[in-house]
Amino acid sequence: MDTETADVAGHDVTTITCVCGNTVSKDGLIQANAQGIPVHSGDSPAPPELAEWPADEDLYTLCPSCGRVYRDAVIEETGTAPVAFRVDVKEAPIAEAIRVHWNLST
Ligand SMILES: [Zn+2]
């Protein structure tokens, strides 16, 4: 199977148009860790559902619509956005983390 690749402009992860058609301004994209679990970016202690901000800054971008995950470092380096892996956004712990993420950011 060929690797799926999202559209991205200017090496900027926030410009991803996911393979499923989702964008930052549509359903949103979420910063995640290497397991695809949304990370906590605020100052307060991370809620248990969210992952800690990775110490090595190795971040991924999760599409909460379809569960495709892109690696930020690859996008910033190459200007392309191959799908790194895919998670099930309907199942815990990802589903819970997505819910908490949106609760915190609204
Ligand atoms: Zn998607």
mmCIF file of C-alpha atoms and ligand atoms in Angstrom:
data_model
loop_
_atom_site.group_PDB
_atom_site.id
_atom_site.type_symbol
_atom_site.label_atom_id
_atom_site.label_comp_id
_atom_site.label_asym_id
_atom_site.label_seq_id
_atom_site.Cartn_x
_atom_site.Cartn_y
_atom_site.Cartn_z
ATOM 1 C CA MET A 1 0.000 0.000 0.000
ATOM 2 C CA ASP A 2 1.316 3.434 -0.881
ATOM 3 C CA THR A 3 1.910 5.886 1.906
ATOM 4 C CA GLU A 4 -0.868 8.421 2.147
ATOM 5 C CA THR A 5 0.244 12.025 2.122
ATOM 6 C CA ALA A 6 -1.637 15.098 3.243
ATOM 7 C CA ASP A 7 -1.412 18.466 1.533
ATOM 8 C CA VAL A 8 0.719 20.978 3.398
ATOM 9 C CA ALA A 9 2.053 24.420 2.508
ATOM 10 C CA GLY A 10 5.382 25.961 3.375
ATOM 11 C CA HIS A 11 6.619 23.312 5.826
ATOM 12 C CA ASP A 12 3.918 24.519 8.222
ATOM 13 C CA VAL A 13 2.048 21.823 10.141
ATOM 14 C CA THR A 14 -0.880 24.165 10.738
ATOM 15 C CA THR A 15 -1.608 24.214 7.004
ATOM 16 C CA ILE A 16 -2.209 20.462 6.737
ATOM 17 C CA THR A 17 -5.210 19.345 4.798
ATOM 18 C CA CYS A 18 -5.625 15.807 6.070
ATOM 19 C CA VAL A 19 -6.170 12.939 3.664
ATOM 20 C CA CYS A 20 -9.764 12.912 4.963
ATOM 21 C CA GLY A 21 -10.214 16.615 4.126
ATOM 22 C CA ASN A 22 -10.004 17.986 7.649
ATOM 23 C CA THR A 23 -8.060 21.198 8.392
ATOM 24 C CA VAL A 24 -7.210 23.369 11.387
ATOM 25 C CA SER A 25 -10.154 25.633 10.620
ATOM 26 C CA LYS A 26 -12.573 22.777 9.954
ATOM 27 C CA ASP A 27 -12.576 20.184 12.744
ATOM 28 C CA GLY A 28 -9.155 21.218 13.986
ATOM 29 C CA LEU A 29 -5.861 19.374 14.352
ATOM 30 C CA ILE A 30 -4.327 18.452 17.705
ATOM 31 C CA GLN A 31 -0.708 18.305 18.809
ATOM 32 C CA ALA A 32 0.055 14.799 19.963
ATOM 33 C CA ASN A 33 2.939 12.633 21.158
ATOM 34 C CA ALA A 34 4.590 9.677 19.457
ATOM 35 C CA GLN A 35 1.669 7.458 20.452
ATOM 36 C CA GLY A 36 -0.871 9.856 18.924
ATOM 37 C CA ILE A 37 -2.149 10.933 22.331
ATOM 38 C CA PRO A 38 -2.966 14.666 22.522
ATOM 39 C CA VAL A 39 -0.415 16.553 24.613
ATOM 40 C CA HIS A 40 -1.029 19.183 27.230
ATOM 41 C CA SER A 41 0.420 22.556 26.294
ATOM 42 C CA GLY A 42 -0.779 24.753 29.146
ATOM 43 C CA ASP A 43 1.019 25.775 32.315
ATOM 44 C CA SER A 44 -1.144 23.949 34.813
ATOM 45 C CA PRO A 45 -0.488 20.266 35.558
ATOM 46 C CA ALA A 46 -1.571 18.024 32.717
ATOM 47 C CA PRO A 47 -4.967 16.402 33.191
ATOM 48 C CA PRO A 48 -4.550 12.630 33.504
ATOM 49 C CA GLU A 49 -6.183 12.058 30.133
ATOM 50 C CA LEU A 50 -3.572 14.108 28.275
ATOM 51 C CA ALA A 51 0.044 13.250 27.614
ATOM 52 C CA GLU A 52 2.854 15.409 28.952
ATOM 53 C CA TRP A 53 4.582 17.749 26.506
ATOM 54 C CA PRO A 54 7.402 15.602 25.086
ATOM 55 C CA ALA A 55 10.738 16.594 26.607
ATOM 56 C CA ASP A 56 12.463 16.112 23.255
ATOM 57 C CA GLU A 57 9.857 18.294 21.491
ATOM 58 C CA ASP A 58 9.161 15.423 19.093
ATOM 59 C CA LEU A 59 5.607 16.375 18.286
ATOM 60 C CA TYR A 60 2.994 14.868 16.041
ATOM 61 C CA THR A 61 -0.208 16.253 14.616
ATOM 62 C CA LEU A 62 -3.361 14.226 15.120
ATOM 63 C CA CYS A 63 -6.417 14.566 12.920
ATOM 64 C CA PRO A 64 -9.297 14.018 15.352
ATOM 65 C CA SER A 65 -11.683 13.216 12.508
ATOM 66 C CA CYS A 66 -9.966 10.153 11.071
ATOM 67 C CA GLY A 67 -7.098 9.398 13.469
ATOM 68 C CA ARG A 68 -4.294 9.898 10.983
ATOM 69 C CA VAL A 69 -1.132 11.190 12.648
ATOM 70 C CA TYR A 70 1.637 13.226 11.021
ATOM 71 C CA ARG A 71 5.129 13.822 12.378
ATOM 72 C CA ASP A 72 5.864 17.534 12.727
ATOM 73 C CA ALA A 73 9.624 17.123 12.239
ATOM 74 C CA VAL A 74 9.089 15.446 8.849
ATOM 75 C CA ILE A 75 6.775 18.225 7.684
ATOM 76 C CA GLU A 76 9.114 20.969 8.854
ATOM 77 C CA GLU A 77 12.092 19.299 7.227
ATOM 78 C CA THR A 78 10.654 18.076 3.938
ATOM 79 C CA GLY A 79 7.531 20.146 3.326
ATOM 80 C CA THR A 80 5.566 16.946 2.801
ATOM 81 C CA ALA A 81 3.165 15.282 5.189
ATOM 82 C CA PRO A 82 3.178 11.502 4.928
ATOM 83 C CA VAL A 83 0.847 9.725 7.337
ATOM 84 C CA ALA A 84 3.099 8.463 10.153
ATOM 85 C CA PHE A 85 0.540 6.106 11.657
ATOM 86 C CA ARG A 86 -3.113 5.939 12.498
ATOM 87 C CA VAL A 87 -4.970 5.699 15.797
ATOM 88 C CA ASP A 88 -8.563 4.886 16.667
ATOM 89 C CA VAL A 89 -10.124 8.190 17.719
ATOM 90 C CA LYS A 90 -13.261 6.436 18.961
ATOM 91 C CA GLU A 91 -11.403 4.382 21.582
ATOM 92 C CA ALA A 92 -9.835 5.312 24.919
ATOM 93 C CA PRO A 93 -7.366 6.726 25.675
ATOM 94 C CA ILE A 94 -7.369 8.782 22.476
ATOM 95 C CA ALA A 95 -11.103 9.532 22.538
ATOM 96 C CA GLU A 96 -10.924 10.739 26.147
ATOM 97 C CA ALA A 97 -7.863 12.854 25.474
ATOM 98 C CA ILE A 98 -9.494 14.535 22.479
ATOM 99 C CA ARG A 99 -12.561 15.363 24.553
ATOM 100 C CA VAL A 100 -10.448 16.863 27.363
ATOM 101 C CA HIS A 101 -8.320 18.751 24.841
ATOM 102 C CA TRP A 102 -11.349 20.535 23.360
ATOM 103 C CA ASN A 103 -12.806 21.219 26.800
ATOM 104 C CA LEU A 104 -9.605 22.975 27.830
ATOM 105 C CA SER A 105 -9.210 24.982 24.668
ATOM 106 C CA THR A 106 -12.689 26.490 24.536
HETATM 107 ZN ZN ZN B 1 -8.133 13.265 8.877
#
